[in-house]
Coordinates of C-alpha atoms in Angstrom, one line a residue:
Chain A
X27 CA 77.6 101.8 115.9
X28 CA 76.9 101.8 119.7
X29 CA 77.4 104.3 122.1
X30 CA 80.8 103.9 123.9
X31 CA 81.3 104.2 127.2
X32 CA 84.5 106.8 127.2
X33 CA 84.3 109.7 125.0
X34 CA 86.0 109.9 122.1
X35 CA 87.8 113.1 122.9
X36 CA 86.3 115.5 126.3
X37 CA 85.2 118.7 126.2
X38 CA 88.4 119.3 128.0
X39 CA 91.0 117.5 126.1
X40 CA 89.5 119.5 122.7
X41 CA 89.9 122.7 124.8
X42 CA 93.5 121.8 125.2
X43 CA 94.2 120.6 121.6
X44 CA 93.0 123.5 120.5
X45 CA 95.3 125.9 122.8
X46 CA 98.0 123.9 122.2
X47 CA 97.5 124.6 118.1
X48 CA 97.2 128.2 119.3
X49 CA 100.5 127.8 121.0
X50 CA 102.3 126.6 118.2
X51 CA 100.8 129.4 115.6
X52 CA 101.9 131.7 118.3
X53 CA 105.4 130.5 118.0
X54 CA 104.8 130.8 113.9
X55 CA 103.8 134.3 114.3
X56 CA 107.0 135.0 116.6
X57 CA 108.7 133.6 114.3
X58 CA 108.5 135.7 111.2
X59 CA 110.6 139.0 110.8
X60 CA 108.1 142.1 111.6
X61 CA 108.3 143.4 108.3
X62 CA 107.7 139.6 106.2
X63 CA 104.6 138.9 108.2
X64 CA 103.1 141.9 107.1
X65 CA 104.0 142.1 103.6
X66 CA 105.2 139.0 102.4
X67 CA 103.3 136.7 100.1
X68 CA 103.7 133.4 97.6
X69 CA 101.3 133.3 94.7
X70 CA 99.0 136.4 95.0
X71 CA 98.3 134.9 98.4
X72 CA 98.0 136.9 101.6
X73 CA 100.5 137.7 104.0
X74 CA 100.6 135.9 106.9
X75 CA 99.5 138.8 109.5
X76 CA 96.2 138.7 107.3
X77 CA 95.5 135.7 107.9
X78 CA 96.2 135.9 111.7
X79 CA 93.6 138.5 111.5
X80 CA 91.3 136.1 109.9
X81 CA 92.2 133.7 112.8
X82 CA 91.4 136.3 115.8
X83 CA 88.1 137.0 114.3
X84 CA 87.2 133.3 114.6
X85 CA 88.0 132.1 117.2
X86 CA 86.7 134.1 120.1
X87 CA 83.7 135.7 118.3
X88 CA 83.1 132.1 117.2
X89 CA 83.1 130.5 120.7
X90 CA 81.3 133.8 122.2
X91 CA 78.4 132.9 119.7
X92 CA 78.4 129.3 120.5
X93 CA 78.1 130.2 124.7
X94 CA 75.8 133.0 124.1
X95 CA 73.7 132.0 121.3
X96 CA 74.4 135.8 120.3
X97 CA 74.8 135.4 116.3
X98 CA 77.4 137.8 115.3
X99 CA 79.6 139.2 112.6
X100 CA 83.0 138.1 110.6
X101 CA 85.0 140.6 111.1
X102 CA 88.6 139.8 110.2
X103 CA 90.3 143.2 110.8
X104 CA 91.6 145.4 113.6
X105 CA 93.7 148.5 113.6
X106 CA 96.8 147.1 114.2
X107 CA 99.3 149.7 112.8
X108 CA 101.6 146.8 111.5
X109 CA 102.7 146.3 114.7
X110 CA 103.4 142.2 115.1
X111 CA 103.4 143.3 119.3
X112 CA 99.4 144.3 119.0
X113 CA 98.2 140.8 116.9
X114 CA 100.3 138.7 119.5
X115 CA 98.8 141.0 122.6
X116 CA 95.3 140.4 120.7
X117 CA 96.4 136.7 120.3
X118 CA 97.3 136.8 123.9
X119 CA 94.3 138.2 124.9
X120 CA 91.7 135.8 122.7
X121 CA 93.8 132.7 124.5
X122 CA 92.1 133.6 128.1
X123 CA 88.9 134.7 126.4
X124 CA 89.0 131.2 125.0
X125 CA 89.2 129.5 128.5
X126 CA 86.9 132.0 130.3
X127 CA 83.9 131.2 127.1
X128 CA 84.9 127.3 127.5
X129 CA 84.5 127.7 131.6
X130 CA 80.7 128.4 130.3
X131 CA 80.1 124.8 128.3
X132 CA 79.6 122.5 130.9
X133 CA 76.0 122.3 130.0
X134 CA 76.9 122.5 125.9
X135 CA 75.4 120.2 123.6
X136 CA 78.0 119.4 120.8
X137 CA 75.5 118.2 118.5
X138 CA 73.3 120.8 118.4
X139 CA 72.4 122.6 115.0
X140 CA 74.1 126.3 115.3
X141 CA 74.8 129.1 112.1
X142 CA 78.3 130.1 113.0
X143 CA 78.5 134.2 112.1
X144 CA 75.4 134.2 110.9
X145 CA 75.9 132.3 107.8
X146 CA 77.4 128.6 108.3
X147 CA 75.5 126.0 109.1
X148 CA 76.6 122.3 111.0
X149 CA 76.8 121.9 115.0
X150 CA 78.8 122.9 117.2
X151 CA 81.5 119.9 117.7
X152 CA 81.9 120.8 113.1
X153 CA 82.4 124.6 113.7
X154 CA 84.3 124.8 116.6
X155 CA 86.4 121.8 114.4
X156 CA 86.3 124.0 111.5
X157 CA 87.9 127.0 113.3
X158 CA 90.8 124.4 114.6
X159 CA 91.6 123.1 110.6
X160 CA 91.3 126.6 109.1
X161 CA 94.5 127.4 111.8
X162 CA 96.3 124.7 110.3
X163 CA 95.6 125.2 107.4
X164 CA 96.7 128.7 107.3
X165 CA 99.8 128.1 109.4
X166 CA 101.0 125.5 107.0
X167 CA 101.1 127.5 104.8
X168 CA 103.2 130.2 106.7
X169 CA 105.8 127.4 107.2
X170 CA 106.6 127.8 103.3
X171 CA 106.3 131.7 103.7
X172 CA 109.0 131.1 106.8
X173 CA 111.3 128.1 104.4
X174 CA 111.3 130.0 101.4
X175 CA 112.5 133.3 103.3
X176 CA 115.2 130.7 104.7
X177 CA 113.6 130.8 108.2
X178 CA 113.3 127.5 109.9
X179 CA 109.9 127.2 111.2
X180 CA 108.9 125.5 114.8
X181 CA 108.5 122.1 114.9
X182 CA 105.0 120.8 114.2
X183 CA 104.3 118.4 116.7
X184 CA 105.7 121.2 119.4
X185 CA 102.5 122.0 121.2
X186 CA 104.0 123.0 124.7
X187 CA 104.1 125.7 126.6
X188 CA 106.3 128.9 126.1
Chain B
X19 CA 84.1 119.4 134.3
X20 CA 81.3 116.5 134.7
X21 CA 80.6 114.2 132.2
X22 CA 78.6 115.4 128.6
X23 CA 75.2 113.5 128.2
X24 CA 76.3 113.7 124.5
X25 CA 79.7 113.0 122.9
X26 CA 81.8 115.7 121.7
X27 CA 82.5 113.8 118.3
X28 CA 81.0 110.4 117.4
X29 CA 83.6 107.6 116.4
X30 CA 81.3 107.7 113.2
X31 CA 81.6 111.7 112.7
X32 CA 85.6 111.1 113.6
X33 CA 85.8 108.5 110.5
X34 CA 83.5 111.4 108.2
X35 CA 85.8 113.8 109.4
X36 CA 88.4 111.9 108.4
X37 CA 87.4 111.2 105.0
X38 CA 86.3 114.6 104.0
X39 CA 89.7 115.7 104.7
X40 CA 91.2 112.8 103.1
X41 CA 88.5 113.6 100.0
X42 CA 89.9 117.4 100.2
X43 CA 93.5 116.0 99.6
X44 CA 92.5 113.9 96.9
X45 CA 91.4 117.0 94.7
X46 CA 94.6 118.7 95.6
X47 CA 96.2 115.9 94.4
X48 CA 94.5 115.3 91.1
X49 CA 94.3 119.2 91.0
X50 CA 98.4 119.0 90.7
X51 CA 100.3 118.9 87.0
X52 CA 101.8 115.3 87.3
X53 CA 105.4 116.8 86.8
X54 CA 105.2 119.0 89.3
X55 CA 103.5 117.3 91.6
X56 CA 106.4 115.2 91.2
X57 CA 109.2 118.0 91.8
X58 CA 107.7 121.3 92.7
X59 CA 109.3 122.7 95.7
X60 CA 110.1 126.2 97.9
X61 CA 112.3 126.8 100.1
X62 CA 113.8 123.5 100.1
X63 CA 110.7 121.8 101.0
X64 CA 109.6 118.6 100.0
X65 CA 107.7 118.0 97.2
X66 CA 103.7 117.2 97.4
X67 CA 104.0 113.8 96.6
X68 CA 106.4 113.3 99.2
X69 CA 104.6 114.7 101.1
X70 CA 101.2 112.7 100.3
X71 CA 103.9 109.2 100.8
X72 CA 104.3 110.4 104.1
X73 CA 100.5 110.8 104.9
X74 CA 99.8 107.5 103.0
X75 CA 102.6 105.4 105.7
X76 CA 100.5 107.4 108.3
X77 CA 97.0 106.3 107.6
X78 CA 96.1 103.1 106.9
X79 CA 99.2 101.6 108.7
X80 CA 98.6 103.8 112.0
X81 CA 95.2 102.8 111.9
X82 CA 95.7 99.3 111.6
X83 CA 98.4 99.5 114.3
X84 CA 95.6 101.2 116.8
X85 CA 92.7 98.0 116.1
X86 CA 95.4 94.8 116.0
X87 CA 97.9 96.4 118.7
X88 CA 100.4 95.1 116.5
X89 CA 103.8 97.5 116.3
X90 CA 104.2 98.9 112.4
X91 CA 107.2 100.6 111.5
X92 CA 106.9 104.0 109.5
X93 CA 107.5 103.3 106.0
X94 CA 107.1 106.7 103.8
X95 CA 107.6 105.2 100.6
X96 CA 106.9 103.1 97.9
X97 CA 107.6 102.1 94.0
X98 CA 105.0 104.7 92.5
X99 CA 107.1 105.2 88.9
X100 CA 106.2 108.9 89.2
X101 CA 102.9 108.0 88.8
X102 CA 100.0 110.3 89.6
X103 CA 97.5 107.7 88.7
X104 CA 99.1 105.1 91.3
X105 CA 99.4 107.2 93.4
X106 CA 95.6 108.0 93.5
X107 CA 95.1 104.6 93.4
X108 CA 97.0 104.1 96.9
X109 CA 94.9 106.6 98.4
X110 CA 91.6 105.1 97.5
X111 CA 93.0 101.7 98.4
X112 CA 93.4 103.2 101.8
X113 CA 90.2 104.6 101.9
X114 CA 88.3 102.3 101.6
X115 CA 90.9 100.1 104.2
X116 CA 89.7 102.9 107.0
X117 CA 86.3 101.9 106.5
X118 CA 87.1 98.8 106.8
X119 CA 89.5 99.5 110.0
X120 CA 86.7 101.4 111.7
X121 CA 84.3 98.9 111.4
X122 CA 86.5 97.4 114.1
X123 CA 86.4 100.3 116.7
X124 CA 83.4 99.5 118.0
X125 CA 84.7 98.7 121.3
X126 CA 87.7 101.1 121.0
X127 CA 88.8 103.2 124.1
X128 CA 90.0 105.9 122.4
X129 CA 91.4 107.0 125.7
X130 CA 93.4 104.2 125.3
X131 CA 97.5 104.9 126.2
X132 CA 99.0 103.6 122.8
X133 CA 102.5 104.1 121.2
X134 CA 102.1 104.8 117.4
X135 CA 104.3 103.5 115.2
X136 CA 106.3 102.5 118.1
X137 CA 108.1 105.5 118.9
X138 CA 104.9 108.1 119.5
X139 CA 103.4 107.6 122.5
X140 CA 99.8 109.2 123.1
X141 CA 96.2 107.9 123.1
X142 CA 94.1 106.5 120.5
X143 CA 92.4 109.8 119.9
X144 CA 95.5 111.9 120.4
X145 CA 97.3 109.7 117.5
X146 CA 94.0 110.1 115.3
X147 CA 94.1 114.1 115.5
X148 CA 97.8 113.7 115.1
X149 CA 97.3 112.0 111.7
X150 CA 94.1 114.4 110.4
X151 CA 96.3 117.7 111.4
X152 CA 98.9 116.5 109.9
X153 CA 97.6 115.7 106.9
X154 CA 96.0 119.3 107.2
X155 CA 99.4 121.1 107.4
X156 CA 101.0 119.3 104.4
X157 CA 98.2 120.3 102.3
X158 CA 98.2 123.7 103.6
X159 CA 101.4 123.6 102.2
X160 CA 100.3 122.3 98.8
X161 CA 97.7 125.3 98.0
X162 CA 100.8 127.5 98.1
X163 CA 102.5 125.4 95.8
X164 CA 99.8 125.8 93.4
X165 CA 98.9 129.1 94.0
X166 CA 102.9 129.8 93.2
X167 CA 102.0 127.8 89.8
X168 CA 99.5 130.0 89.0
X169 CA 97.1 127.0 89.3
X170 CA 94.0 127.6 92.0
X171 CA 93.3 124.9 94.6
X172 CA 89.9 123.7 95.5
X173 CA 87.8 125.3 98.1
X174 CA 89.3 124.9 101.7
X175 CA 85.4 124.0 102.7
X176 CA 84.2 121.4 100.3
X177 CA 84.6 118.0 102.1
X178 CA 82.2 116.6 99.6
X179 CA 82.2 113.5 97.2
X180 CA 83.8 113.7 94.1

């Protein structure tokens, strides 16, 4: 297939799509009652505040890696003290680290061969990808944590703004 | 931002991406008891194969909609008899129809303004993502009906060939 002449999606419109998916888990996570996000579960699976956690420790470590070239560590825990304020201040907080870390790829190669924390191999367009699916994935599942606690979730396609 | 020497994502890596995920669904699928796959639900929620209707009138049709330019209607259903096996069948029908569908993109702006399924309007790549996330939700939602089976799901990662 030839090379096309537009991109296919710009370093800038993936930046968005992905704050705009952050947005929307954001609205999830505000969402749930304090105590449910903590402790509730479906199936032996975790609560949803676990996998938020899981979500904070990819997505900035995971773009600080990429920018820096700086290989580091999953680590998908915080002392949070079930406090649903402190994961949505760390949310908070990872949303302008995100912009700041993507101010620093105007030079980035997308293709280029990268480990992502040390132990996942593909490039950088498939991790960064990969961090954006693994959100989804794990949100979609909160939305049956939130229906079957009789808690209407936010609409899926409602990526704006607070 | 100036422009990338290299694309973000290939058309070609979009369509892999594509499939994988699509490959991914198919296991959850197939990974499903046929009843409940049928009529397992929480919380109200619809269930999987409902759900995996939905994604098939999303596909093949939006897709086809993006290379003719010709309006579709959204059309979430067909006669499938409560059939796991034709509804497997559906799926690979429409995979290889993508292929085929691509192979038309070659000159695709996927900057392109379109309106999908004539009420969603977006671009071509913004309608694209729109399907894949989609798709990524629902199934989200399908691991926790099988985990709530007892049954476990196939690995979030493997994107690979059956």
């Amino acid at each position: 297939m030839k090379e096309k002449t537009s991109q296919v999606i710009t370093p800038d419109q993936l930046l968005e799509h992905w704050q705009g998916h952050r947005r929307l888990t954001r609205r999830v996570i505000e969402t749930f009652p304090e105590n449910e996000f903590f402790t509730y579960s479906i199936g032996g699976m975790r609560p949803f505040a676990d996998m938020v956690l899981e979500l904070l420790g990819i997505a900035e470590p995971g773009l600080r890696e990429i920018v820096t070239g700086q290989t580091t560590q999953l680590n998908e825990y915080f002392d949070h003290g079930n406090s649903k304020a402190k994961l949505l201040e760390a949310w908070d907080s990872a949303t302008e680290q995100l912009n700041m870390l993507w101010a620093q790829m105007e030079e980035m190669d997308f293709q280029k061969q990268i480990v992502s924390f040390g132990q996942f191999p593909g490039t950088v367009q498939s991790a960064l990808f990969y961090f954006m699916d693994n959100e989804i994935h794990h949100r979609g599942q909160a939305y049956v944590y939130l229906r079957s606690l009789g808690i209407e979730p936010p609409m899926f396609y409602d990526r704006s703004y607070i």
